[in-house]
Coordinates of C-alpha atoms in Angstrom, one line a residue:
M1 CA -27.6 17.9 -6.3
D2 CA -27.6 21.4 -4.8
E3 CA -24.4 23.6 -4.6
F4 CA -23.3 22.2 -1.2
D5 CA -23.8 18.6 -2.3
R6 CA -21.7 19.3 -5.4
R7 CA -19.0 20.7 -3.2
A8 CA -19.1 17.7 -0.8
F9 CA -19.1 15.3 -3.9
A10 CA -16.0 17.0 -5.3
D11 CA -14.3 16.8 -1.9
L12 CA -15.2 13.1 -1.7
V13 CA -13.9 12.3 -5.2
N14 CA -10.7 14.0 -4.3
A15 CA -10.4 12.0 -1.1
V16 CA -11.0 8.8 -3.0
V17 CA -8.2 9.5 -5.5
M18 CA -5.9 10.5 -2.6
K19 CA -6.6 7.3 -0.8
C20 CA -6.0 5.1 -3.8
F21 CA -3.1 6.8 -5.5
G22 CA -1.4 8.8 -2.8
H23 CA -1.8 12.2 -4.5
S24 CA -4.5 14.8 -4.8
L25 CA -6.7 15.1 -7.9
D26 CA -4.9 17.1 -10.5
N27 CA -5.3 15.2 -13.8
P28 CA -8.1 13.0 -15.4
L29 CA -7.7 9.3 -14.8
S30 CA -6.6 7.1 -17.6
E31 CA -8.6 3.9 -18.4
P32 CA -6.2 1.6 -16.5
E33 CA -6.2 4.0 -13.5
S34 CA -10.0 4.1 -13.6
K35 CA -10.3 0.3 -13.8
H36 CA -7.8 0.0 -10.9
L37 CA -9.7 2.4 -8.8
S38 CA -13.0 0.7 -9.6
T39 CA -11.5 -2.7 -8.6
E40 CA -10.1 -1.4 -5.4
I41 CA -13.4 0.2 -4.3
E42 CA -15.1 -3.1 -4.9
E43 CA -12.4 -5.0 -2.9
R44 CA -12.5 -2.6 0.0
T45 CA -16.3 -2.1 0.2
G46 CA -17.8 -5.1 -1.5
L47 CA -19.8 -2.7 -3.7
V48 CA -19.5 -1.9 -7.4
I49 CA -18.9 1.4 -9.2
G50 CA -18.1 0.9 -12.9
W51 CA -14.8 2.2 -14.1
R52 CA -16.4 4.5 -16.7
S53 CA -18.5 6.1 -14.0
V54 CA -15.3 6.6 -11.9
K55 CA -13.6 8.2 -14.9
N56 CA -16.5 10.5 -15.6
Y57 CA -16.8 11.6 -11.9
V58 CA -13.2 12.6 -11.9
A59 CA -13.4 14.5 -15.2
F60 CA -16.5 16.4 -13.9
V61 CA -14.8 17.4 -10.7
L62 CA -11.8 18.7 -12.6
N63 CA -13.9 20.5 -15.2
P64 CA -17.4 21.2 -13.9
S65 CA -19.7 22.3 -16.8
P66 CA -23.3 23.5 -16.7
D67 CA -23.8 21.7 -20.0
K68 CA -22.9 18.3 -18.6
Q69 CA -23.9 17.4 -15.1
E70 CA -23.0 14.3 -13.1
N71 CA -25.8 13.1 -10.7
P72 CA -24.5 10.1 -8.8
S73 CA -27.1 8.1 -6.9
M74 CA -27.2 8.1 -3.1
A75 CA -25.9 4.5 -3.2
T76 CA -22.9 5.6 -5.3
L77 CA -22.1 8.5 -2.9
D78 CA -22.4 6.1 0.0
T79 CA -20.1 3.6 -1.6
L80 CA -17.4 6.3 -2.2
A81 CA -17.8 7.5 1.4
R82 CA -17.6 3.9 2.7
Y83 CA -14.3 3.5 0.8
V84 CA -12.8 6.7 2.2
L85 CA -14.1 6.0 5.8
N86 CA -12.9 2.4 5.8
A87 CA -16.3 1.0 6.4
P88 CA -16.7 -2.8 6.8
V89 CA -17.1 -4.9 3.6
T90 CA -20.8 -5.5 2.8
T91 CA -23.0 -6.4 -0.1
E92 CA -25.9 -4.6 -1.9
A93 CA -28.4 -6.9 -0.2
E94 CA -26.9 -6.3 3.3
R95 CA -26.8 -2.6 2.8
K96 CA -30.4 -2.4 1.6
K97 CA -31.4 -4.4 4.6
L98 CA -29.4 -2.7 7.3
E99 CA -28.2 0.7 5.9
E100 CA -30.7 1.8 3.4
H101 CA -30.4 5.3 4.8
F102 CA -26.8 5.5 3.4
P103 CA -25.2 6.6 6.7
Y104 CA -21.6 6.9 5.4
W105 CA -22.5 9.5 2.7
F106 CA -24.3 11.6 5.3
R107 CA -21.5 11.2 7.8
Y108 CA -19.0 12.4 5.2
R109 CA -21.3 15.3 4.1
E110 CA -21.6 16.3 7.8
Q111 CA -17.8 16.5 8.1
V112 CA -17.6 18.8 5.1
I113 CA -20.3 21.0 6.6
Q114 CA -18.5 21.3 9.9
R115 CA -15.2 22.4 8.3
P116 CA -14.5 26.1 8.8
R117 CA -15.0 28.2 5.7
P118 CA -12.4 30.9 4.9
E119 CA -13.4 34.4 6.1
V120 CA -14.2 37.1 3.6
A121 CA -11.4 39.7 3.4
V122 CA -12.1 43.0 5.3
S123 CA -11.5 46.2 3.4
V124 CA -10.3 48.3 6.4
P125 CA -6.5 48.3 6.2
Q126 CA -5.8 48.4 9.9
K127 CA -8.3 45.7 10.7
R128 CA -6.9 43.6 7.8
H129 CA -3.4 44.0 9.3
W130 CA -4.5 42.7 12.7
L131 CA -6.5 39.9 11.1
A132 CA -3.5 38.9 9.1
I133 CA -1.4 38.8 12.3
V134 CA -4.0 36.7 14.1
A135 CA -4.5 34.4 11.2
G136 CA -0.8 33.9 10.8
S137 CA -0.4 33.1 14.5
F138 CA -3.3 30.7 14.3
L139 CA -1.8 29.0 11.3
V140 CA 1.6 28.6 13.1
V141 CA -0.2 27.0 16.0
V142 CA -2.3 24.7 13.8
I143 CA 0.7 23.6 11.8
G144 CA 2.8 23.1 14.9
G145 CA 0.0 21.2 16.5
F146 CA -0.4 19.1 13.4
L147 CA 3.3 18.3 13.2
F148 CA 3.4 17.5 16.9
F149 CA 0.4 15.2 16.7
R150 CA 1.7 13.5 13.5
Q151 CA 5.2 12.9 15.0
S152 CA 3.6 11.9 18.3
S153 CA 1.3 9.4 16.6
V154 CA 3.2 6.2 17.3
K155 CA 0.4 3.8 16.6
Q156 CA 1.5 0.2 16.6
I157 CA 0.0 -2.3 14.2
Q158 CA 0.5 -6.1 14.6
D159 CA -1.0 -9.0 12.8
D160 CA -0.2 -12.7 13.5
F161 CA -2.6 -13.8 10.7
Q162 CA -4.6 -16.2 12.9
V163 CA -7.8 -15.0 11.3
I164 CA -7.4 -14.2 7.6
D165 CA -10.9 -14.2 6.0
D166 CA -11.4 -11.3 3.6
A167 CA -13.6 -9.4 6.1
S168 CA -11.1 -9.7 8.9
L169 CA -8.2 -8.6 6.8
S170 CA -10.2 -5.6 5.6
K171 CA -11.2 -4.7 9.1
N172 CA -7.5 -4.9 10.1
G173 CA -6.6 -2.3 7.4
W174 CA -5.4 -4.7 4.6
F175 CA -6.6 -4.7 1.0
V176 CA -5.6 -7.0 -1.9
Q177 CA -4.5 -5.7 -5.3
D178 CA -4.5 -7.6 -8.6
K179 CA -6.4 -10.5 -7.0
N180 CA -5.9 -14.0 -8.4
N181 CA -8.8 -15.9 -6.9
Q182 CA -7.5 -19.3 -7.6
Y183 CA -4.5 -18.7 -5.3
W184 CA -6.0 -16.2 -3.0
N185 CA -8.6 -18.7 -2.0
R186 CA -5.7 -20.9 -0.7
K187 CA -4.4 -18.2 1.7
A188 CA -5.5 -20.2 4.8
E189 CA -3.9 -23.6 3.7
Q190 CA -1.6 -23.5 6.7
P191 CA -3.4 -22.8 10.0
G192 CA -2.1 -19.7 11.8
R193 CA -0.3 -18.5 8.7
L194 CA -1.1 -16.4 5.6
T195 CA -0.1 -18.3 2.5
L196 CA 1.0 -16.3 -0.6
F197 CA 2.3 -17.8 -3.8
T198 CA 5.2 -16.8 -6.1
L199 CA 2.9 -15.9 -9.0
K200 CA 3.8 -14.5 -12.4
G201 CA 4.5 -10.8 -12.3
D202 CA 7.0 -8.2 -11.2
N203 CA 7.3 -4.5 -10.5
W204 CA 10.7 -4.6 -12.3
P205 CA 10.1 -3.2 -15.8
K206 CA 10.2 -5.6 -18.7
T207 CA 9.5 -4.7 -22.3
G208 CA 6.0 -5.7 -23.4
E209 CA 4.8 -6.4 -19.8
T210 CA 2.8 -4.2 -17.5
P211 CA 4.1 -4.0 -13.9
R212 CA 1.9 -6.2 -11.7
V213 CA 2.2 -8.2 -8.5
Q214 CA -0.7 -10.6 -8.1
N215 CA -2.3 -10.9 -4.6
L216 CA -0.3 -8.0 -3.3
L217 CA -1.5 -7.4 0.2
L218 CA -1.3 -3.7 1.0
R219 CA -2.0 -1.3 3.9
E220 CA -1.6 2.4 4.3
I221 CA 1.3 4.0 6.1
Q222 CA 0.1 6.8 8.4
T223 CA 3.4 8.3 9.6
D224 CA 6.4 9.8 7.9
C225 CA 8.9 7.8 10.0
F226 CA 8.3 4.2 10.9
R227 CA 9.7 0.8 11.6
T228 CA 8.2 -2.3 10.1
E229 CA 9.0 -6.0 9.9
V230 CA 7.7 -9.3 8.5
H231 CA 8.4 -12.9 9.4
F232 CA 8.2 -15.9 7.1
S233 CA 8.4 -19.6 7.7
D234 CA 10.2 -22.3 5.7
F235 CA 10.5 -20.2 2.5
V236 CA 13.4 -21.7 0.4
P237 CA 13.2 -20.4 -3.2
T238 CA 14.5 -22.8 -5.8
G239 CA 14.1 -21.2 -9.2
N240 CA 14.4 -17.8 -11.0
W241 CA 13.0 -15.4 -9.9
Q242 CA 11.1 -16.7 -6.9
Q243 CA 11.1 -14.2 -4.1
A244 CA 9.0 -12.8 -1.2
G245 CA 9.4 -9.8 1.0
L246 CA 8.3 -6.2 1.7
L247 CA 7.4 -3.5 -0.8
L248 CA 7.2 0.2 -0.1
L249 CA 5.2 2.3 -2.5
E250 CA 4.3 5.9 -3.1
D251 CA 1.2 4.8 -5.0
T252 CA -0.5 1.6 -5.9
L253 CA 0.0 1.7 -9.7
F254 CA 3.8 1.5 -9.6
T255 CA 4.1 5.0 -11.1
G256 CA 5.8 6.6 -8.1
K257 CA 9.0 5.7 -6.2
S258 CA 9.3 2.3 -4.5
I259 CA 11.7 0.2 -2.5
R260 CA 11.6 -3.6 -2.6
L261 CA 13.4 -5.9 -0.1
S262 CA 13.2 -9.7 -0.6
L263 CA 14.7 -13.1 -0.3
S264 CA 15.3 -14.4 -3.8
Y265 CA 16.8 -17.2 -5.9
N266 CA 19.4 -16.5 -8.7
D267 CA 21.3 -18.8 -11.0
Y268 CA 22.0 -16.2 -13.8
F269 CA 25.6 -15.1 -13.8
G270 CA 26.1 -13.6 -17.3
G271 CA 27.7 -16.6 -18.8
Y272 CA 29.8 -17.6 -15.8
N273 CA 29.4 -21.2 -14.5
K274 CA 28.4 -20.8 -10.9
P275 CA 26.0 -22.7 -8.6
G276 CA 22.6 -21.1 -7.9
E277 CA 22.3 -19.1 -4.8
I278 CA 19.7 -17.7 -2.3
L279 CA 20.3 -14.0 -1.7
I280 CA 18.8 -10.9 -0.1
Q281 CA 18.0 -8.3 -2.8
A282 CA 16.9 -4.7 -2.4
I283 CA 16.0 -2.5 -5.3
A284 CA 14.9 1.2 -5.6
S285 CA 12.8 2.6 -8.4
Y286 CA 12.1 6.3 -9.3
G287 CA 8.8 5.2 -10.8
K288 CA 7.2 5.3 -14.2
G289 CA 9.6 5.8 -17.1
D290 CA 12.6 4.7 -15.0
K291 CA 13.7 1.4 -16.6
N292 CA 17.1 1.1 -14.9
L293 CA 16.3 0.3 -11.3
E294 CA 19.0 0.5 -8.7
E295 CA 19.9 -2.8 -7.0
F296 CA 21.5 -1.4 -3.8
V297 CA 21.6 -4.8 -2.0
H298 CA 22.7 -8.1 -3.5
Q299 CA 23.9 -10.2 -0.6
P300 CA 24.3 -13.9 -1.2
L301 CA 23.3 -16.0 1.8
F302 CA 23.4 -19.7 0.7
P303 CA 25.2 -21.2 -2.3
L304 CA 23.4 -24.2 -3.6
A305 CA 26.1 -26.3 -5.2
N306 CA 25.1 -29.7 -3.7
A307 CA 22.5 -31.5 -1.5
N308 CA 24.4 -30.5 1.7
D309 CA 24.2 -26.8 0.8
R310 CA 20.5 -27.1 0.2
R311 CA 20.0 -28.9 3.6
I312 CA 21.9 -26.0 5.3
A313 CA 19.8 -23.4 3.5
T314 CA 16.5 -25.2 4.4
T315 CA 17.5 -25.5 8.1
N316 CA 18.5 -21.9 8.4
L317 CA 15.5 -20.5 6.5
K318 CA 13.0 -22.1 8.8
N319 CA 12.6 -18.6 10.2
L320 CA 13.3 -15.5 8.0
A321 CA 12.5 -11.9 9.0
F322 CA 13.0 -8.5 7.4
R323 CA 13.0 -5.1 9.1
I324 CA 13.0 -1.7 7.6
E325 CA 13.4 1.5 9.6
K326 CA 12.8 4.9 8.0
Q327 CA 13.9 8.3 9.4
A328 CA 13.6 11.2 6.9
A329 CA 15.3 10.0 3.7
K330 CA 17.3 7.3 5.4
F331 CA 16.2 3.7 5.2
R332 CA 17.9 1.1 7.4
L333 CA 17.5 -2.5 6.3
L334 CA 18.0 -5.6 8.5
Y335 CA 17.4 -9.3 8.3
S336 CA 17.4 -12.5 10.4
V337 CA 17.6 -16.1 9.4
S338 CA 17.7 -19.0 11.9
P339 CA 16.5 -22.5 12.7
V340 CA 15.0 -21.0 15.9
D341 CA 12.5 -18.3 16.3
N342 CA 13.3 -14.7 17.5
F343 CA 16.9 -14.7 16.4
S344 CA 18.8 -11.4 16.4
F345 CA 18.6 -9.0 13.4
K346 CA 21.7 -8.0 11.4
E347 CA 22.0 -4.8 9.5
I348 CA 22.2 -5.1 5.7
T349 CA 22.7 -1.5 4.8
S350 CA 21.6 2.1 5.3
Y351 CA 20.3 3.8 2.2
E352 CA 19.5 7.4 1.4
F353 CA 16.5 7.8 -0.9
E354 CA 14.1 10.7 -1.1
M355 CA 10.8 8.9 -0.9
S356 CA 7.6 9.2 1.1
P357 CA 6.0 5.7 1.1
K358 CA 2.2 5.8 1.4
Y359 CA 1.7 2.0 1.3
I360 CA 3.5 -1.1 2.5
G361 CA 2.9 -4.5 0.8
L362 CA 3.6 -8.1 1.5
F363 CA 4.3 -9.9 -1.8
A364 CA 5.5 -13.1 -3.5
L365 CA 6.4 -13.3 -7.2
K366 CA 8.5 -15.1 -9.8
G367 CA 9.0 -12.5 -12.4
F368 CA 7.5 -12.7 -15.9
V369 CA 8.3 -16.4 -16.5
D370 CA 6.2 -19.4 -16.9
S371 CA 8.7 -22.2 -16.3
T372 CA 9.3 -21.5 -12.6
A373 CA 6.8 -23.0 -10.2
A374 CA 4.3 -21.0 -8.1
M375 CA 5.7 -21.8 -4.6
P376 CA 3.8 -21.2 -1.4
V377 CA 5.2 -18.6 1.0
S378 CA 4.1 -18.7 4.7
V379 CA 3.7 -15.3 6.4
R380 CA 3.4 -15.6 10.2
Y381 CA 3.8 -12.1 11.6
F382 CA 3.7 -8.4 10.5
R383 CA 4.4 -5.3 12.5
L384 CA 4.3 -1.6 11.7
D385 CA 5.3 1.0 14.3
G386 CA 4.9 4.8 13.8
Q387 CA 8.0 6.6 14.9
R388 CA 8.8 10.2 15.9
C389 CA 10.9 11.8 13.2
E390 CA 14.3 12.9 14.7

């Protein structure tokens, strides 16, 4: 690679890390992080870049050395660019047949070429003074325009999950993390619904376990302020810790802050003899190293003392919906349960939490237990609206 290609490559690697982890490239990737990034690239593009190569590319960009050069192939550069530019999922055979000219790499490279380069400083004091004024004014206009555009970007995303093959989900902006193929292949069991399963795993820390949520369906959040909601059908959890809901994340490795809102089952009462219950739970985490999460919502909905209680719960949970609204550091949480569709939302709480979510996920899990069944969870509608920050 020549000097410009090296610069474009470094820019591309940084964009890949930013897209995956929600932060710029500032430290080498660990082996788990490299494996996660390699897996996500494969899931989002259909093409493979080995985790060791990913790790080496990042290390080279952080510490370029004339003694050790990285020369990724054109195919690798194109795969990285496809990931950043949200290209359709493909295969090596399809790419060789239809896109052997590697258009996404050259498109990304062209974008780097077209970016304005910083001007060389002028030595004349008076000219430098006026240039500083002009540059400062231009910067104010650019930042103001950017903020106006960002706050005015109120793009609305809706998905009723009528078509849920992998290619369609990817085209609609979704990607799957920690895929369990046995259950993911059953996602279309109910026509017109996305079916998830309460699989083993949790983002709640547990000694000896790595945080994970299998078949976590994620998409990026493009605005600072937003409103989002999800609708479920006939989800009635019956065992610890079956639950499903929404997950807001700063990154996809559970190292940053997060908020989880879910419908859950609980029959653990610290030694007290009480019937099991179905409840709404919301927890907040400060990220890696924060073992004591904050449960800021624990709202019982249905006690399950007898068959009549269970019948009432089943009837009312025919339709369940959650909504989260974010303005600055304020999160407003709402829910709806009803035998009929489109019932009114009720506010659960408003919660102040300094967090900037980069991803939103639809999830189902049962914690790190083997005894509880993997229950199907039907998702019928999702919506994400960008909002102007007030």
